[in-house]
PDB file of C-alpha atoms and ligand atoms in Angstrom:
ATOM      1  CA  MET E1252      86.175  80.608  58.398  1.00  0.00           C
ATOM      2  CA  THR E1253      83.840  78.114  59.917  1.00  0.00           C
ATOM      3  CA  ALA E1254      84.487  77.673  63.426  1.00  0.00           C
ATOM      4  CA  THR E1255      84.600  74.005  65.373  1.00  0.00           C
ATOM      5  CA  LEU E1256      81.785  73.227  67.511  1.00  0.00           C
ATOM      6  CA  LEU E1257      82.856  72.777  71.535  1.00  0.00           C
ATOM      7  CA  ASP E1258      80.816  70.120  72.086  1.00  0.00           C
ATOM      8  CA  GLY E1259      79.562  70.229  75.737  1.00  0.00           C
ATOM      9  CA  ARG E1260      77.246  67.250  76.040  1.00  0.00           C
ATOM     10  CA  SER E1261      80.134  64.725  74.829  1.00  0.00           C
ATOM     11  CA  ALA E1262      82.668  66.448  77.137  1.00  0.00           C
ATOM     12  CA  ALA E1263      80.070  65.862  80.019  1.00  0.00           C
ATOM     13  CA  GLU E1264      78.977  62.481  79.250  1.00  0.00           C
ATOM     14  CA  GLU E1265      82.958  61.408  79.380  1.00  0.00           C
ATOM     15  CA  ILE E1266      82.940  62.996  82.721  1.00  0.00           C
ATOM     16  CA  LEU E1267      79.586  61.403  83.741  1.00  0.00           C
ATOM     17  CA  GLY E1268      80.844  57.739  82.608  1.00  0.00           C
ATOM     18  CA  ALA E1269      83.857  58.163  84.907  1.00  0.00           C
ATOM     19  CA  ILE E1270      81.813  58.986  87.963  1.00  0.00           C
ATOM     20  CA  VAL E1271      79.414  55.999  87.346  1.00  0.00           C
ATOM     21  CA  GLY E1272      82.298  53.703  87.631  1.00  0.00           C
ATOM     22  CA  GLU E1273      83.550  55.329  91.015  1.00  0.00           C
ATOM     23  CA  VAL E1274      79.862  55.538  92.456  1.00  0.00           C
ATOM     24  CA  SER E1275      79.397  51.977  91.797  1.00  0.00           C
ATOM     25  CA  ARG E1276      82.531  51.004  93.936  1.00  0.00           C
ATOM     26  CA  LEU E1277      81.112  52.586  97.011  1.00  0.00           C
ATOM     27  CA  ASP E1278      79.180  51.133  99.653  1.00  0.00           C
ATOM     28  CA  ARG E1279      76.706  54.014  99.952  1.00  0.00           C
ATOM     29  CA  PRO E1280      75.836  56.578  97.273  1.00  0.00           C
ATOM     30  CA  PRO E1281      76.905  60.245  97.318  1.00  0.00           C
ATOM     31  CA  HIS E1282      73.942  62.156  98.516  1.00  0.00           C
ATOM     32  CA  LEU E1283      73.188  65.672  97.443  1.00  0.00           C
ATOM     33  CA  ALA E1284      70.545  68.242  99.055  1.00  0.00           C
ATOM     34  CA  ILE E1285      69.106  71.098  96.963  1.00  0.00           C
ATOM     35  CA  LEU E1286      66.998  73.736  98.099  1.00  0.00           C
ATOM     36  CA  ARG E1287      65.123  76.089  95.772  1.00  0.00           C
ATOM     37  CA  VAL E1288      63.410  78.926  96.920  1.00  0.00           C
ATOM     38  CA  GLY E1289      60.360  80.708  94.743  1.00  0.00           C
ATOM     39  CA  GLU E1290      58.831  79.834  91.581  1.00  0.00           C
ATOM     40  CA  ASN E1291      61.952  80.895  89.026  1.00  0.00           C
ATOM     41  CA  GLU E1292      61.255  78.625  85.767  1.00  0.00           C
ATOM     42  CA  ALA E1293      64.662  78.383  84.682  1.00  0.00           C
ATOM     43  CA  SER E1294      65.553  77.484  88.171  1.00  0.00           C
ATOM     44  CA  ARG E1295      62.937  74.863  88.401  1.00  0.00           C
ATOM     45  CA  CYS E1296      64.441  73.347  85.013  1.00  0.00           C
ATOM     46  CA  TYR E1297      67.967  73.461  86.275  1.00  0.00           C
ATOM     47  CA  VAL E1298      67.185  71.839  89.353  1.00  0.00           C
ATOM     48  CA  GLU E1299      65.067  69.124  87.303  1.00  0.00           C
ATOM     49  CA  ARG E1300      67.975  68.925  85.357  1.00  0.00           C
ATOM     50  CA  LYS E1301      70.607  67.965  88.044  1.00  0.00           C
ATOM     51  CA  CYS E1302      68.345  65.691  89.808  1.00  0.00           C
ATOM     52  CA  ALA E1303      67.892  63.716  86.561  1.00  0.00           C
ATOM     53  CA  THR E1304      71.264  63.410  85.692  1.00  0.00           C
ATOM     54  CA  ALA E1305      72.113  62.448  89.484  1.00  0.00           C
ATOM     55  CA  LYS E1306      69.827  59.597  89.510  1.00  0.00           C
ATOM     56  CA  ARG E1307      71.132  58.305  85.784  1.00  0.00           C
ATOM     57  CA  ILE E1308      74.695  57.942  87.565  1.00  0.00           C
ATOM     58  CA  GLY E1309      73.449  56.592  90.765  1.00  0.00           C
ATOM     59  CA  ILE E1310      73.939  59.920  92.771  1.00  0.00           C
ATOM     60  CA  ARG E1311      70.967  60.229  95.698  1.00  0.00           C
ATOM     61  CA  THR E1312      69.148  63.351  95.903  1.00  0.00           C
ATOM     62  CA  THR E1313      67.004  65.307  97.973  1.00  0.00           C
ATOM     63  CA  SER E1314      65.214  68.611  96.956  1.00  0.00           C
ATOM     64  CA  ARG E1315      63.159  71.024  99.024  1.00  0.00           C
ATOM     65  CA  VAL E1316      61.102  74.125  97.513  1.00  0.00           C
ATOM     66  CA  LEU E1317      60.622  76.834  99.616  1.00  0.00           C
ATOM     67  CA  THR E1318      58.063  79.706  99.046  1.00  0.00           C
ATOM     68  CA  ALA E1319      59.331  83.117  97.679  1.00  0.00           C
ATOM     69  CA  SER E1320      58.095  84.602 100.897  1.00  0.00           C
ATOM     70  CA  ALA E1321      60.612  82.215 102.771  1.00  0.00           C
ATOM     71  CA  ASN E1322      62.795  84.243 105.411  1.00  0.00           C
ATOM     72  CA  LEU E1323      66.644  84.009 106.131  1.00  0.00           C
ATOM     73  CA  GLU E1324      66.083  82.152 109.145  1.00  0.00           C
ATOM     74  CA  GLU E1325      63.767  79.331 107.430  1.00  0.00           C
ATOM     75  CA  ILE E1326      66.476  79.230 104.701  1.00  0.00           C
ATOM     76  CA  ILE E1327      69.443  79.077 106.971  1.00  0.00           C
ATOM     77  CA  GLY E1328      67.445  76.566 109.367  1.00  0.00           C
ATOM     78  CA  GLN E1329      67.181  74.088 106.463  1.00  0.00           C
ATOM     79  CA  ILE E1330      70.961  74.481 105.648  1.00  0.00           C
ATOM     80  CA  ASP E1331      71.573  73.838 108.929  1.00  0.00           C
ATOM     81  CA  ARG E1332      69.814  70.518 109.354  1.00  0.00           C
ATOM     82  CA  TRP E1333      71.698  69.227 106.193  1.00  0.00           C
ATOM     83  CA  ASN E1334      74.798  70.560 107.427  1.00  0.00           C
ATOM     84  CA  GLY E1335      74.421  68.295 110.474  1.00  0.00           C
ATOM     85  CA  ASP E1336      72.896  65.252 108.877  1.00  0.00           C
ATOM     86  CA  SER E1337      76.087  62.821 108.403  1.00  0.00           C
ATOM     87  CA  GLY E1338      73.817  61.524 105.553  1.00  0.00           C
ATOM     88  CA  ILE E1339      73.892  64.537 103.219  1.00  0.00           C
ATOM     89  CA  HIS E1340      77.255  64.842 101.521  1.00  0.00           C
ATOM     90  CA  GLY E1341      76.757  67.636  99.656  1.00  0.00           C
ATOM     91  CA  ILE E1342      74.305  71.098  99.558  1.00  0.00           C
ATOM     92  CA  LEU E1343      73.340  73.414  96.806  1.00  0.00           C
ATOM     93  CA  VAL E1344      71.001  76.406  96.961  1.00  0.00           C
ATOM     94  CA  GLN E1345      70.005  77.165  93.430  1.00  0.00           C
ATOM     95  CA  MET E1346      70.692  80.806  92.728  1.00  0.00           C
ATOM     96  CA  PRO E1347      69.285  83.397  92.240  1.00  0.00           C
ATOM     97  CA  LEU E1348      67.366  83.949  95.065  1.00  0.00           C
ATOM     98  CA  PRO E1349      64.124  85.905  95.088  1.00  0.00           C
ATOM     99  CA  ASP E1350      65.951  88.147  97.395  1.00  0.00           C
ATOM    100  CA  SER E1351      69.531  88.798  96.506  1.00  0.00           C
ATOM    101  CA  ALA E1352      70.427  90.547  99.477  1.00  0.00           C
ATOM    102  CA  MET E1353      70.265  87.051 101.013  1.00  0.00           C
ATOM    103  CA  HIS E1354      73.077  85.614  98.789  1.00  0.00           C
ATOM    104  CA  GLY E1355      76.002  86.462 100.976  1.00  0.00           C
ATOM    105  CA  ALA E1356      74.424  84.939 104.191  1.00  0.00           C
ATOM    106  CA  VAL E1357      73.141  81.703 102.633  1.00  0.00           C
ATOM    107  CA  PHE E1358      77.024  81.159 100.927  1.00  0.00           C
ATOM    108  CA  ASP E1359      78.240  81.636 104.594  1.00  0.00           C
ATOM    109  CA  ALA E1360      75.964  78.948 106.096  1.00  0.00           C
ATOM    110  CA  ILE E1361      76.903  76.068 104.004  1.00  0.00           C
ATOM    111  CA  ASP E1362      79.621  73.817 105.629  1.00  0.00           C
ATOM    112  CA  PRO E1363      82.601  74.500 103.383  1.00  0.00           C
ATOM    113  CA  LYS E1364      82.815  70.682 103.466  1.00  0.00           C
ATOM    114  CA  LYS E1365      79.809  70.154 101.647  1.00  0.00           C
ATOM    115  CA  ASP E1366      79.829  73.294  99.804  1.00  0.00           C
ATOM    116  CA  VAL E1367      79.567  71.513  96.503  1.00  0.00           C
ATOM    117  CA  ASP E1368      78.899  74.934  94.635  1.00  0.00           C
ATOM    118  CA  GLY E1369      82.279  76.317  96.004  1.00  0.00           C
ATOM    119  CA  PHE E1370      80.439  79.609  96.968  1.00  0.00           C
ATOM    120  CA  ASN E1371      81.127  79.868 100.400  1.00  0.00           C
ATOM    121  CA  PRO E1372      84.071  82.494 101.391  1.00  0.00           C
ATOM    122  CA  HIS E1373      86.498  79.442 102.554  1.00  0.00           C
ATOM    123  CA  ASN E1374      86.331  77.642  99.490  1.00  0.00           C
ATOM    124  CA  PHE E1375      86.274  80.923  97.423  1.00  0.00           C
ATOM    125  CA  GLY E1376      89.268  82.093  99.427  1.00  0.00           C
ATOM    126  CA  LEU E1377      91.329  79.084  98.636  1.00  0.00           C
ATOM    127  CA  LEU E1378      90.653  79.843  94.610  1.00  0.00           C
ATOM    128  CA  ALA E1379      91.412  83.591  95.288  1.00  0.00           C
ATOM    129  CA  GLN E1380      94.743  82.573  96.887  1.00  0.00           C
ATOM    130  CA  GLY E1381      95.670  80.045  94.262  1.00  0.00           C
ATOM    131  CA  ARG E1382      95.370  77.160  96.702  1.00  0.00           C
ATOM    132  CA  GLY E1383      94.032  73.717  95.839  1.00  0.00           C
ATOM    133  CA  GLY E1384      91.874  71.461  98.128  1.00  0.00           C
ATOM    134  CA  GLY E1385      88.563  73.449  97.895  1.00  0.00           C
ATOM    135  CA  PHE E1386      85.559  73.087  95.879  1.00  0.00           C
ATOM    136  CA  VAL E1387      85.634  74.956  92.662  1.00  0.00           C
ATOM    137  CA  PRO E1388      82.434  76.247  91.334  1.00  0.00           C
ATOM    138  CA  CYS E1389      80.925  74.419  88.749  1.00  0.00           C
ATOM    139  CA  THR E1390      80.539  76.384  85.475  1.00  0.00           C
ATOM    140  CA  PRO E1391      84.004  78.010  85.515  1.00  0.00           C
ATOM    141  CA  ASN E1392      85.553  74.450  86.201  1.00  0.00           C
ATOM    142  CA  GLY E1393      83.339  72.937  83.111  1.00  0.00           C
ATOM    143  CA  ILE E1394      84.842  76.219  81.188  1.00  0.00           C
ATOM    144  CA  VAL E1395      88.127  75.364  82.053  1.00  0.00           C
ATOM    145  CA  HIS E1396      87.968  71.580  81.412  1.00  0.00           C
ATOM    146  CA  LEU E1397      85.963  72.193  77.698  1.00  0.00           C
ATOM    147  CA  LEU E1398      89.226  74.238  76.876  1.00  0.00           C
ATOM    148  CA  ARG E1399      91.801  71.496  77.839  1.00  0.00           C
ATOM    149  CA  ARG E1400      89.744  69.098  76.263  1.00  0.00           C
ATOM    150  CA  TYR E1401      90.080  70.827  72.962  1.00  0.00           C
ATOM    151  CA  GLY E1402      93.400  71.644  73.357  1.00  0.00           C
ATOM    152  CA  ILE E1403      92.912  75.487  73.720  1.00  0.00           C
ATOM    153  CA  ALA E1404      95.903  77.011  75.512  1.00  0.00           C
ATOM    154  CA  THR E1405      95.551  79.742  77.709  1.00  0.00           C
ATOM    155  CA  SER E1406      99.021  80.297  79.070  1.00  0.00           C
ATOM    156  CA  GLY E1407     100.152  83.663  78.341  1.00  0.00           C
ATOM    157  CA  ARG E1408      97.257  84.547  76.318  1.00  0.00           C
ATOM    158  CA  HIS E1409      94.461  87.211  76.609  1.00  0.00           C
ATOM    159  CA  VAL E1410      91.206  86.204  78.014  1.00  0.00           C
ATOM    160  CA  VAL E1411      88.183  88.777  78.193  1.00  0.00           C
ATOM    161  CA  VAL E1412      85.515  87.580  80.644  1.00  0.00           C
ATOM    162  CA  ILE E1413      82.162  89.227  80.340  1.00  0.00           C
ATOM    163  CA  GLY E1414      80.492  89.376  83.921  1.00  0.00           C
ATOM    164  CA  ARG E1415      81.661  89.367  87.347  1.00  0.00           C
ATOM    165  CA  SER E1416      79.015  87.115  88.954  1.00  0.00           C
ATOM    166  CA  THR E1417      79.853  84.915  92.198  1.00  0.00           C
ATOM    167  CA  ILE E1418      78.649  82.211  89.949  1.00  0.00           C
ATOM    168  CA  VAL E1419      80.789  82.289  86.994  1.00  0.00           C
ATOM    169  CA  GLY E1420      82.615  85.501  85.801  1.00  0.00           C
ATOM    170  CA  ARG E1421      84.375  86.174  89.415  1.00  0.00           C
ATOM    171  CA  PRO E1422      85.850  82.636  90.000  1.00  0.00           C
ATOM    172  CA  LEU E1423      86.253  82.188  86.276  1.00  0.00           C
ATOM    173  CA  SER E1424      88.770  84.933  86.173  1.00  0.00           C
ATOM    174  CA  LEU E1425      90.559  83.659  89.432  1.00  0.00           C
ATOM    175  CA  LEU E1426      90.599  80.045  87.563  1.00  0.00           C
ATOM    176  CA  LEU E1427      92.037  81.053  84.290  1.00  0.00           C
ATOM    177  CA  GLN E1428      94.816  83.520  86.030  1.00  0.00           C
ATOM    178  CA  SER E1429      96.071  80.793  88.445  1.00  0.00           C
ATOM    179  CA  ARG E1430      99.411  78.683  87.968  1.00  0.00           C
ATOM    180  CA  GLY E1431      98.897  76.423  85.073  1.00  0.00           C
ATOM    181  CA  MET E1432      96.503  78.209  83.457  1.00  0.00           C
ATOM    182  CA  ASP E1433      98.381  81.191  83.499  1.00  0.00           C
ATOM    183  CA  ALA E1434      96.264  83.396  81.174  1.00  0.00           C
ATOM    184  CA  THR E1435      96.048  87.470  81.369  1.00  0.00           C
ATOM    185  CA  VAL E1436      92.462  87.905  82.200  1.00  0.00           C
ATOM    186  CA  THR E1437      90.408  91.117  81.565  1.00  0.00           C
ATOM    187  CA  GLN E1438      87.326  91.036  83.828  1.00  0.00           C
ATOM    188  CA  CYS E1439      84.514  93.184  82.537  1.00  0.00           C
ATOM    189  CA  HIS E1440      81.187  94.107  83.458  1.00  0.00           C
ATOM    190  CA  SER E1441      78.102  96.206  83.115  1.00  0.00           C
ATOM    191  CA  LYS E1442      80.217  99.666  83.829  1.00  0.00           C
ATOM    192  CA  SER E1443      82.882  98.834  81.703  1.00  0.00           C
ATOM    193  CA  GLU E1444      83.601 101.071  78.955  1.00  0.00           C
ATOM    194  CA  ASN E1445      84.544 100.121  75.167  1.00  0.00           C
ATOM    195  CA  LEU E1446      83.481  96.762  75.839  1.00  0.00           C
ATOM    196  CA  ARG E1447      83.364  95.985  72.175  1.00  0.00           C
ATOM    197  CA  GLU E1448      87.049  97.120  71.499  1.00  0.00           C
ATOM    198  CA  ILE E1449      88.187  95.114  74.793  1.00  0.00           C
ATOM    199  CA  ALA E1450      86.034  91.847  73.557  1.00  0.00           C
ATOM    200  CA  LYS E1451      87.727  92.099  70.386  1.00  0.00           C
ATOM    201  CA  SER E1452      90.967  92.277  71.687  1.00  0.00           C
ATOM    202  CA  GLY E1453      90.811  88.768  73.355  1.00  0.00           C
ATOM    203  CA  HIS E1454      92.195  85.397  72.125  1.00  0.00           C
ATOM    204  CA  ILE E1455      89.549  83.772  73.917  1.00  0.00           C
ATOM    205  CA  LEU E1456      86.415  85.837  74.701  1.00  0.00           C
ATOM    206  CA  ILE E1457      83.847  84.411  77.290  1.00  0.00           C
ATOM    207  CA  SER E1458      80.342  86.077  77.914  1.00  0.00           C
ATOM    208  CA  ALA E1459      78.543  85.438  81.156  1.00  0.00           C
ATOM    209  CA  ALA E1460      76.522  88.567  80.777  1.00  0.00           C
ATOM    210  CA  GLY E1461      73.305  87.130  80.423  1.00  0.00           C
ATOM    211  CA  SER E1462      72.379  89.681  77.979  1.00  0.00           C
ATOM    212  CA  PRO E1463      70.903  87.758  74.355  1.00  0.00           C
ATOM    213  CA  GLY E1464      72.704  89.191  71.514  1.00  0.00           C
ATOM    214  CA  LEU E1465      75.152  91.179  73.260  1.00  0.00           C
ATOM    215  CA  VAL E1466      78.286  89.906  71.649  1.00  0.00           C
ATOM    216  CA  GLY E1467      77.759  90.852  67.886  1.00  0.00           C
ATOM    217  CA  GLY E1468      80.191  89.681  65.207  1.00  0.00           C
ATOM    218  CA  ASP E1469      81.909  92.825  65.596  1.00  0.00           C
ATOM    219  CA  TRP E1470      82.802  91.965  69.006  1.00  0.00           C
ATOM    220  CA  ILE E1471      84.938  88.912  67.919  1.00  0.00           C
ATOM    221  CA  GLY E1472      88.483  89.005  66.835  1.00  0.00           C
ATOM    222  CA  ASP E1473      89.695  87.054  63.825  1.00  0.00           C
ATOM    223  CA  GLY E1474      89.859  83.497  65.100  1.00  0.00           C
ATOM    224  CA  ALA E1475      89.093  83.893  68.466  1.00  0.00           C
ATOM    225  CA  VAL E1476      87.781  81.214  70.734  1.00  0.00           C
ATOM    226  CA  VAL E1477      84.329  82.124  71.988  1.00  0.00           C
ATOM    227  CA  VAL E1478      82.530  80.628  75.019  1.00  0.00           C
ATOM    228  CA  ASP E1479      78.875  81.272  75.316  1.00  0.00           C
ATOM    229  CA  VAL E1480      77.810  80.984  79.215  1.00  0.00           C
ATOM    230  CA  GLY E1481      74.355  82.862  78.563  1.00  0.00           C
ATOM    231  CA  GLN E1482      71.110  81.163  79.216  1.00  0.00           C
ATOM    232  CA  ASN E1483      68.449  83.227  78.180  1.00  0.00           C
ATOM    233  CA  PHE E1484      65.152  82.370  77.247  1.00  0.00           C
ATOM    234  CA  ILE E1485      63.448  84.497  74.732  1.00  0.00           C
ATOM    235  CA  ALA E1486      60.149  84.728  72.956  1.00  0.00           C
ATOM    236  CA  ASP E1487      59.390  82.617  70.029  1.00  0.00           C
ATOM    237  CA  PRO E1488      55.992  82.155  68.712  1.00  0.00           C
ATOM    238  CA  SER E1489      57.114  79.160  66.423  1.00  0.00           C
ATOM    239  CA  ALA E1490      58.866  77.190  69.716  1.00  0.00           C
ATOM    240  CA  PRO E1491      56.006  74.748  71.400  1.00  0.00           C
ATOM    241  CA  SER E1492      56.487  76.248  74.532  1.00  0.00           C
ATOM    242  CA  GLY E1493      56.591  79.934  73.128  1.00  0.00           C
ATOM    243  CA  LYS E1494      59.979  80.433  73.983  1.00  0.00           C
ATOM    244  CA  ARG E1495      63.703  79.362  72.926  1.00  0.00           C
ATOM    245  CA  LEU E1496      66.854  79.570  74.985  1.00  0.00           C
ATOM    246  CA  VAL E1497      69.704  81.427  73.611  1.00  0.00           C
ATOM    247  CA  GLY E1498      73.154  82.434  74.753  1.00  0.00           C
ATOM    248  CA  ASP E1499      74.942  86.161  74.838  1.00  0.00           C
ATOM    249  CA  VAL E1500      76.378  85.746  71.505  1.00  0.00           C
ATOM    250  CA  ASP E1501      75.260  85.951  67.678  1.00  0.00           C
ATOM    251  CA  PHE E1502      75.844  82.489  66.944  1.00  0.00           C
ATOM    252  CA  ALA E1503      75.701  82.675  63.191  1.00  0.00           C
ATOM    253  CA  ALA E1504      77.874  85.747  63.087  1.00  0.00           C
ATOM    254  CA  ALA E1505      80.538  83.944  65.357  1.00  0.00           C
ATOM    255  CA  LEU E1506      80.692  80.898  63.425  1.00  0.00           C
ATOM    256  CA  ASP E1507      82.058  83.025  60.448  1.00  0.00           C
ATOM    257  CA  ARG E1508      84.680  84.846  62.702  1.00  0.00           C
ATOM    258  CA  CYS E1509      85.950  82.521  65.321  1.00  0.00           C
ATOM    259  CA  SER E1510      88.013  79.201  65.431  1.00  0.00           C
ATOM    260  CA  TYR E1511      85.985  77.713  68.303  1.00  0.00           C
ATOM    261  CA  VAL E1512      82.532  78.269  69.754  1.00  0.00           C
ATOM    262  CA  THR E1513      80.305  76.724  72.240  1.00  0.00           C
ATOM    263  CA  PRO E1514      76.555  76.164  71.116  1.00  0.00           C
ATOM    264  CA  VAL E1515      73.828  77.140  73.320  1.00  0.00           C
ATOM    265  CA  PRO E1516      72.142  74.604  74.144  1.00  0.00           C
ATOM    266  CA  GLY E1517      74.888  71.884  74.289  1.00  0.00           C
ATOM    267  CA  GLY E1518      77.832  74.021  75.400  1.00  0.00           C
ATOM    268  CA  VAL E1519      78.677  74.939  78.506  1.00  0.00           C
ATOM    269  CA  GLY E1520      75.416  73.840  80.131  1.00  0.00           C
ATOM    270  CA  PRO E1521      75.984  69.974  80.534  1.00  0.00           C
ATOM    271  CA  LEU E1522      79.667  70.729  81.848  1.00  0.00           C
ATOM    272  CA  THR E1523      77.985  72.870  84.786  1.00  0.00           C
ATOM    273  CA  VAL E1524      76.094  69.648  85.832  1.00  0.00           C
ATOM    274  CA  ALA E1525      78.787  67.414  85.182  1.00  0.00           C
ATOM    275  CA  MET E1526      81.262  69.228  87.291  1.00  0.00           C
ATOM    276  CA  LEU E1527      78.764  69.553  90.243  1.00  0.00           C
ATOM    277  CA  MET E1528      78.351  65.810  90.000  1.00  0.00           C
ATOM    278  CA  LYS E1529      82.151  65.182  90.128  1.00  0.00           C
ATOM    279  CA  ASN E1530      81.987  67.755  93.066  1.00  0.00           C
ATOM    280  CA  VAL E1531      79.371  65.762  94.844  1.00  0.00           C
ATOM    281  CA  LEU E1532      81.676  62.642  94.457  1.00  0.00           C
ATOM    282  CA  MET E1533      84.503  64.356  96.018  1.00  0.00           C
ATOM    283  CA  ALA E1534      82.449  65.291  98.920  1.00  0.00           C
ATOM    284  CA  ARG E1535      81.258  61.591  99.471  1.00  0.00           C
ATOM    285  CA  ILE E1536      84.993  60.289  99.444  1.00  0.00           C
ATOM    286  CA  ALA E1537      86.529  63.322 101.570  1.00  0.00           C
ATOM    287  CA  ASN E1538      83.677  62.856 103.800  1.00  0.00           C
ATOM    288  CA  GLY E1539      82.982  59.407 104.277  1.00  0.00           C
ATOM    289  CA  CYS E1540      79.542  58.012 105.793  1.00  0.00           C
TER     290      CYS E1540
HETATM  291  N1  GUN O1092      72.522  79.274  88.913  1.00  0.00           N
HETATM  292  C1  GUN O1092      72.710  79.078  87.912  1.00  0.00           C
HETATM  293  N2  GUN O1092      73.935  78.230  88.154  1.00  0.00           N
HETATM  294  C2  GUN O1092      74.351  77.992  89.339  1.00  0.00           C
HETATM  295  C3  GUN O1092      75.033  77.294  90.128  1.00  0.00           C
HETATM  296  O1  GUN O1092      75.991  76.687  89.285  1.00  0.00           O
HETATM  297  N3  GUN O1092      74.876  76.772  91.333  1.00  0.00           N
HETATM  298  C4  GUN O1092      73.746  77.334  91.943  1.00  0.00           C
HETATM  299  N4  GUN O1092      73.716  76.856  93.357  1.00  0.00           N
HETATM  300  N5  GUN O1092      72.732  78.257  91.105  1.00  0.00           N
HETATM  301  C5  GUN O1092      72.910  78.318  89.873  1.00  0.00           C
END
């Protein structure tokens, strides 16, 4: 069997094309504020990509970088200034922070109406209760969009999600079991026993573990759908930068076993950015000015 690639780039371009049309009808563009803390190279790349995409489709961005030694007061001070600025429609704090113990307080500080990541407990709670009307985290929303675009059914099917982060695994599991998606979800994590057997039993296997090569061919059931959320930089002396981006899945092995698979890069990543832009547009429309 040779799998069909789930092409995140073209799916993302369709979404961005629709947003351009809507943005052009507004009297003032949507405005996204992005905060980055410390010098994490991957985070810097992701934020640059978000800003470049926003610019291309007419969304304004303001970004601020704080040093790794910034304390919670400084971080929340910046968020509060953006919360109170009616010219800012969406706020994003790039994760992870140098001190992960701050994550909760930072999620709490962002005004739910500007929380385009959907990590504030208000928006997360709406998702957990199966209620609409809140912002849905971008990567899970992108994955669901990609499955739908390729006509991959989730209702009644067993979806195995590896990873329980606030950014991907946890909200993704909630979204997949919501009404309309109706999947039977098994949420796995680093302490799960028999991970390989559980993974293999999934009609759809989604890995968001951040562990290169974790999912080998023998983790994938025949004809399964494989979504690789991993974004791991590994050393590669033959690459100009000395490193290469890979996912969690042994891609060559997956191609032979599954029905559909996302490549890395070019799978989930572009959809995360597209869904962020969609949330920023929603924030601008809902909150005006
Ligand atoms: N780090 C990795 N993915 C994300 C994301 O979707 N949002 C934020 N804020 N940080 C991230």
